[in-house]
Amino acid sequence: MARLPGVKDVTSSELGLFYNAEGATGVASESFKGAENDPKSVSYFERVAPNYFQVLGIPIIAGRAIGPQDTASSQLVAVVNESFAKQYFPGQNPVGRTFWWDDSEHRDKRIQVVGVVKDVVDRGLKTKPRRRHYFAIAQAEDALGMLCLEIRTVGDPAGLMDAVRTEVRNFNP
């Protein structure tokens, strides 16, 4: 996709922008331990490829983005949004700190925060930003449900639709 004329940059995510479904889980940290079924402990998550924040124009306000160094064999990492940082690491710099999913299967897996991004509306134009954490696609423990491409273009993106469809068909008929 990146080689197509008119494509400035490309990335991918599991659910894509404005998709109606999203993953959510209870989260805990050394600074925050919510009660079971406490809505304050819920954070939404997305699996993203390197370049995700750059392509979408989401500002990184601390630390770094998900990158190619975040692989299946490296430390499990996440980038969190401002709302997440305020909830789980109040009054602290979250970069370098850890959190975990608060369920029996994941409680022992510490996730290191490597970056903080601005809150964004990404599930619906009428929704408010939610607490969100972003994982590296390469660190997914299970198969992805789907893969969405996010493509930044120069000029009218509608003019690229046929070429993008052709590339997708060529990749996987």
PDB file of C-alpha atoms in Angstrom:
ATOM      1  CA  MET A   1       0.000   0.000   0.000  1.00  0.00           C
ATOM      2  CA  ALA A   2       2.807   2.391   0.882  1.00  0.00           C
ATOM      3  CA  ARG A   3       4.147   2.181  -2.685  1.00  0.00           C
ATOM      4  CA  LEU A   4       0.883   3.290  -4.305  1.00  0.00           C
ATOM      5  CA  PRO A   5       0.999   6.761  -5.857  1.00  0.00           C
ATOM      6  CA  GLY A   6      -0.810   9.202  -3.578  1.00  0.00           C
ATOM      7  CA  VAL A   7      -0.181   7.216  -0.373  1.00  0.00           C
ATOM      8  CA  LYS A   8       1.769   9.249   2.144  1.00  0.00           C
ATOM      9  CA  ASP A   9       1.836   6.678   4.955  1.00  0.00           C
ATOM     10  CA  VAL A  10       0.089   3.497   6.051  1.00  0.00           C
ATOM     11  CA  THR A  11      -0.420   1.532   9.240  1.00  0.00           C
ATOM     12  CA  SER A  12      -2.881  -1.020  10.585  1.00  0.00           C
ATOM     13  CA  SER A  13      -4.929  -1.867  13.637  1.00  0.00           C
ATOM     14  CA  GLU A  14      -7.152  -4.716  14.678  1.00  0.00           C
ATOM     15  CA  LEU A  15     -10.475  -2.890  14.785  1.00  0.00           C
ATOM     16  CA  GLY A  16      -9.903   0.304  12.840  1.00  0.00           C
ATOM     17  CA  LEU A  17     -11.332   3.730  13.366  1.00  0.00           C
ATOM     18  CA  PHE A  18     -15.025   4.144  14.120  1.00  0.00           C
ATOM     19  CA  TYR A  19     -15.640   0.396  14.207  1.00  0.00           C
ATOM     20  CA  ASN A  20     -18.662  -0.359  16.370  1.00  0.00           C
ATOM     21  CA  ALA A  21     -16.993  -3.014  18.535  1.00  0.00           C
ATOM     22  CA  GLU A  22     -14.025  -2.718  20.853  1.00  0.00           C
ATOM     23  CA  GLY A  23     -12.218  -4.707  23.493  1.00  0.00           C
ATOM     24  CA  ALA A  24     -12.493  -3.748  27.152  1.00  0.00           C
ATOM     25  CA  THR A  25     -11.043  -5.182  30.335  1.00  0.00           C
ATOM     26  CA  GLY A  26     -10.538  -4.399  33.983  1.00  0.00           C
ATOM     27  CA  VAL A  27      -7.131  -2.872  34.678  1.00  0.00           C
ATOM     28  CA  ALA A  28      -5.126  -2.468  37.869  1.00  0.00           C
ATOM     29  CA  SER A  29      -1.823  -0.846  38.764  1.00  0.00           C
ATOM     30  CA  GLU A  30       0.190  -0.238  41.902  1.00  0.00           C
ATOM     31  CA  SER A  31      -1.645   3.102  42.152  1.00  0.00           C
ATOM     32  CA  PHE A  32      -5.141   1.824  41.327  1.00  0.00           C
ATOM     33  CA  LYS A  33      -6.899  -1.329  42.425  1.00  0.00           C
ATOM     34  CA  GLY A  34     -10.598  -1.098  41.666  1.00  0.00           C
ATOM     35  CA  ALA A  35     -13.212  -3.348  43.172  1.00  0.00           C
ATOM     36  CA  GLU A  36     -14.449  -6.296  41.125  1.00  0.00           C
ATOM     37  CA  ASN A  37     -16.871  -5.133  38.410  1.00  0.00           C
ATOM     38  CA  ASP A  38     -15.988  -1.506  39.189  1.00  0.00           C
ATOM     39  CA  PRO A  39     -16.648   0.581  36.038  1.00  0.00           C
ATOM     40  CA  LYS A  40     -13.722   2.798  37.061  1.00  0.00           C
ATOM     41  CA  SER A  41     -11.370  -0.112  36.433  1.00  0.00           C
ATOM     42  CA  VAL A  42     -12.459  -0.623  32.803  1.00  0.00           C
ATOM     43  CA  SER A  43     -10.149   0.407  29.990  1.00  0.00           C
ATOM     44  CA  TYR A  44     -10.686  -0.119  26.287  1.00  0.00           C
ATOM     45  CA  PHE A  45      -7.866  -1.431  24.142  1.00  0.00           C
ATOM     46  CA  GLU A  46      -6.697  -1.648  20.555  1.00  0.00           C
ATOM     47  CA  ARG A  47      -3.871  -3.553  18.875  1.00  0.00           C
ATOM     48  CA  VAL A  48      -1.870  -1.327  16.545  1.00  0.00           C
ATOM     49  CA  ALA A  49       1.097  -1.492  14.200  1.00  0.00           C
ATOM     50  CA  PRO A  50       4.102   0.808  14.253  1.00  0.00           C
ATOM     51  CA  ASN A  51       3.383   4.251  12.825  1.00  0.00           C
ATOM     52  CA  TYR A  52      -0.240   4.134  14.017  1.00  0.00           C
ATOM     53  CA  PHE A  53      -0.166   7.394  15.967  1.00  0.00           C
ATOM     54  CA  GLN A  54       1.865   9.194  13.299  1.00  0.00           C
ATOM     55  CA  VAL A  55      -0.441   8.155  10.456  1.00  0.00           C
ATOM     56  CA  LEU A  56      -3.561   9.124  12.407  1.00  0.00           C
ATOM     57  CA  GLY A  57      -2.063  12.378  13.672  1.00  0.00           C
ATOM     58  CA  ILE A  58      -2.467  11.438  17.347  1.00  0.00           C
ATOM     59  CA  PRO A  59       0.077  13.449  19.343  1.00  0.00           C
ATOM     60  CA  ILE A  60       2.468  11.568  21.616  1.00  0.00           C
ATOM     61  CA  ILE A  61       2.809  13.683  24.742  1.00  0.00           C
ATOM     62  CA  ALA A  62       5.272  11.504  26.685  1.00  0.00           C
ATOM     63  CA  GLY A  63       7.538   8.580  25.911  1.00  0.00           C
ATOM     64  CA  ARG A  64       7.372   6.823  22.575  1.00  0.00           C
ATOM     65  CA  ALA A  65       4.995   5.096  20.185  1.00  0.00           C
ATOM     66  CA  ILE A  66       4.611   1.394  19.447  1.00  0.00           C
ATOM     67  CA  GLY A  67       7.564   0.460  17.239  1.00  0.00           C
ATOM     68  CA  PRO A  68       9.183  -2.402  15.353  1.00  0.00           C
ATOM     69  CA  GLN A  69      11.159  -3.317  18.493  1.00  0.00           C
ATOM     70  CA  ASP A  70       7.893  -4.363  20.197  1.00  0.00           C
ATOM     71  CA  THR A  71       7.814  -8.031  19.197  1.00  0.00           C
ATOM     72  CA  ALA A  72       6.393 -11.281  20.523  1.00  0.00           C
ATOM     73  CA  SER A  73       9.676 -11.943  22.347  1.00  0.00           C
ATOM     74  CA  SER A  74      10.105  -8.499  23.940  1.00  0.00           C
ATOM     75  CA  GLN A  75       8.619  -6.981  27.104  1.00  0.00           C
ATOM     76  CA  LEU A  76       4.841  -6.559  26.779  1.00  0.00           C
ATOM     77  CA  VAL A  77       4.255  -2.828  26.266  1.00  0.00           C
ATOM     78  CA  ALA A  78       1.432  -0.376  25.773  1.00  0.00           C
ATOM     79  CA  VAL A  79       0.854   3.229  24.913  1.00  0.00           C
ATOM     80  CA  VAL A  80      -1.925   4.759  27.011  1.00  0.00           C
ATOM     81  CA  ASN A  81      -4.102   7.807  26.503  1.00  0.00           C
ATOM     82  CA  GLU A  82      -4.354  10.761  28.899  1.00  0.00           C
ATOM     83  CA  SER A  83      -7.571   9.480  30.512  1.00  0.00           C
ATOM     84  CA  PHE A  84      -5.934   6.131  31.240  1.00  0.00           C
ATOM     85  CA  ALA A  85      -2.871   7.829  32.730  1.00  0.00           C
ATOM     86  CA  LYS A  86      -4.997  10.017  35.029  1.00  0.00           C
ATOM     87  CA  GLN A  87      -7.078   7.061  36.243  1.00  0.00           C
ATOM     88  CA  TYR A  88      -4.367   4.473  36.868  1.00  0.00           C
ATOM     89  CA  PHE A  89      -1.325   6.673  37.612  1.00  0.00           C
ATOM     90  CA  PRO A  90      -2.744   9.819  39.245  1.00  0.00           C
ATOM     91  CA  GLY A  91      -0.176  12.578  39.707  1.00  0.00           C
ATOM     92  CA  GLN A  92       2.606  10.376  38.269  1.00  0.00           C
ATOM     93  CA  ASN A  93       4.475  10.050  35.011  1.00  0.00           C
ATOM     94  CA  PRO A  94       3.157   6.706  33.726  1.00  0.00           C
ATOM     95  CA  VAL A  95       6.066   6.059  31.333  1.00  0.00           C
ATOM     96  CA  GLY A  96       8.062   3.115  32.664  1.00  0.00           C
ATOM     97  CA  ARG A  97       5.348   2.066  35.128  1.00  0.00           C
ATOM     98  CA  THR A  98       3.378  -1.146  34.790  1.00  0.00           C
ATOM     99  CA  PHE A  99      -0.237  -2.228  34.870  1.00  0.00           C
ATOM    100  CA  TRP A 100      -2.042  -5.511  34.370  1.00  0.00           C
ATOM    101  CA  TRP A 101      -5.365  -6.835  33.231  1.00  0.00           C
ATOM    102  CA  ASP A 102      -7.339  -7.636  36.349  1.00  0.00           C
ATOM    103  CA  ASP A 103      -8.447 -11.170  35.537  1.00  0.00           C
ATOM    104  CA  SER A 104      -7.116 -14.561  36.602  1.00  0.00           C
ATOM    105  CA  GLU A 105      -5.572 -15.334  33.196  1.00  0.00           C
ATOM    106  CA  HIS A 106      -3.563 -12.116  32.844  1.00  0.00           C
ATOM    107  CA  ARG A 107      -2.976 -10.871  36.402  1.00  0.00           C
ATOM    108  CA  ASP A 108       0.670 -12.002  36.427  1.00  0.00           C
ATOM    109  CA  LYS A 109       1.552 -10.382  33.079  1.00  0.00           C
ATOM    110  CA  ARG A 110       2.906  -6.912  33.662  1.00  0.00           C
ATOM    111  CA  ILE A 111       2.497  -4.422  30.831  1.00  0.00           C
ATOM    112  CA  GLN A 112       4.986  -1.570  30.717  1.00  0.00           C
ATOM    113  CA  VAL A 113       3.779   1.871  29.647  1.00  0.00           C
ATOM    114  CA  VAL A 114       6.151   3.232  26.990  1.00  0.00           C
ATOM    115  CA  GLY A 115       4.159   6.270  25.892  1.00  0.00           C
ATOM    116  CA  VAL A 116       1.186   8.549  26.480  1.00  0.00           C
ATOM    117  CA  VAL A 117      -0.986   9.980  23.696  1.00  0.00           C
ATOM    118  CA  LYS A 118      -3.710  12.618  23.604  1.00  0.00           C
ATOM    119  CA  ASP A 119      -7.290  11.449  24.102  1.00  0.00           C
ATOM    120  CA  VAL A 120      -9.054  11.093  20.747  1.00  0.00           C
ATOM    121  CA  VAL A 121     -12.530  10.290  19.495  1.00  0.00           C
ATOM    122  CA  ASP A 122     -12.062   7.051  17.560  1.00  0.00           C
ATOM    123  CA  ARG A 123     -15.236   4.981  17.911  1.00  0.00           C
ATOM    124  CA  GLY A 124     -17.959   7.442  16.972  1.00  0.00           C
ATOM    125  CA  LEU A 125     -18.212  11.141  16.309  1.00  0.00           C
ATOM    126  CA  LYS A 126     -20.729  11.580  19.123  1.00  0.00           C
ATOM    127  CA  THR A 127     -18.775   9.613  21.722  1.00  0.00           C
ATOM    128  CA  LYS A 128     -16.422  10.998  24.324  1.00  0.00           C
ATOM    129  CA  PRO A 129     -12.866   9.685  24.544  1.00  0.00           C
ATOM    130  CA  ARG A 130     -12.540   6.677  26.839  1.00  0.00           C
ATOM    131  CA  ARG A 131      -9.659   5.321  28.865  1.00  0.00           C
ATOM    132  CA  ARG A 132      -7.673   3.398  26.271  1.00  0.00           C
ATOM    133  CA  HIS A 133      -4.454   1.443  25.965  1.00  0.00           C
ATOM    134  CA  TYR A 134      -2.812   0.383  22.733  1.00  0.00           C
ATOM    135  CA  PHE A 135      -0.784  -2.818  22.301  1.00  0.00           C
ATOM    136  CA  ALA A 136       1.637  -3.772  19.545  1.00  0.00           C
ATOM    137  CA  ILE A 137      -0.032  -6.079  17.016  1.00  0.00           C
ATOM    138  CA  ALA A 138       3.178  -8.135  17.035  1.00  0.00           C
ATOM    139  CA  GLN A 139       2.617  -8.886  20.737  1.00  0.00           C
ATOM    140  CA  ALA A 140      -0.903 -10.287  20.314  1.00  0.00           C
ATOM    141  CA  GLU A 141      -1.298 -13.528  22.280  1.00  0.00           C
ATOM    142  CA  ASP A 142      -4.108 -14.790  20.078  1.00  0.00           C
ATOM    143  CA  ALA A 143      -5.135 -14.443  16.459  1.00  0.00           C
ATOM    144  CA  LEU A 144      -6.419 -11.073  15.367  1.00  0.00           C
ATOM    145  CA  GLY A 145     -10.128 -10.956  14.644  1.00  0.00           C
ATOM    146  CA  MET A 146      -9.522  -8.723  11.643  1.00  0.00           C
ATOM    147  CA  LEU A 147      -6.968  -6.264  10.336  1.00  0.00           C
ATOM    148  CA  CYS A 148      -7.808  -2.742   9.232  1.00  0.00           C
ATOM    149  CA  LEU A 149      -5.603  -0.461   7.185  1.00  0.00           C
ATOM    150  CA  GLU A 150      -5.318   3.214   7.946  1.00  0.00           C
ATOM    151  CA  ILE A 151      -3.936   5.100   4.976  1.00  0.00           C
ATOM    152  CA  ARG A 152      -2.902   8.756   4.895  1.00  0.00           C
ATOM    153  CA  THR A 153      -3.022  10.168   1.392  1.00  0.00           C
ATOM    154  CA  VAL A 154      -1.962  13.261  -0.457  1.00  0.00           C
ATOM    155  CA  GLY A 155      -5.006  14.493  -2.314  1.00  0.00           C
ATOM    156  CA  ASP A 156      -8.428  12.880  -2.512  1.00  0.00           C
ATOM    157  CA  PRO A 157      -8.428   9.433  -0.846  1.00  0.00           C
ATOM    158  CA  ALA A 158     -11.447   8.328  -2.932  1.00  0.00           C
ATOM    159  CA  GLY A 159      -9.167   8.244  -5.965  1.00  0.00           C
ATOM    160  CA  LEU A 160      -7.122   5.448  -4.374  1.00  0.00           C
ATOM    161  CA  MET A 161      -9.976   3.048  -3.577  1.00  0.00           C
ATOM    162  CA  ASP A 162      -9.662   0.927  -6.726  1.00  0.00           C
ATOM    163  CA  ALA A 163      -5.881   0.634  -6.361  1.00  0.00           C
ATOM    164  CA  VAL A 164      -6.221  -0.318  -2.661  1.00  0.00           C
ATOM    165  CA  ARG A 165      -8.838  -2.978  -3.485  1.00  0.00           C
ATOM    166  CA  THR A 166      -6.560  -4.378  -6.199  1.00  0.00           C
ATOM    167  CA  GLU A 167      -3.608  -4.569  -3.778  1.00  0.00           C
ATOM    168  CA  VAL A 168      -5.752  -6.366  -1.174  1.00  0.00           C
ATOM    169  CA  ARG A 169      -6.957  -8.887  -3.780  1.00  0.00           C
ATOM    170  CA  ASN A 170      -3.405  -9.421  -5.017  1.00  0.00           C
ATOM    171  CA  PHE A 171      -2.213 -10.039  -1.469  1.00  0.00           C
ATOM    172  CA  ASN A 172      -5.030 -12.429  -0.556  1.00  0.00           C
ATOM    173  CA  PRO A 173      -7.405 -13.444  -3.367  1.00  0.00           C
TER     174      PRO A 173
END
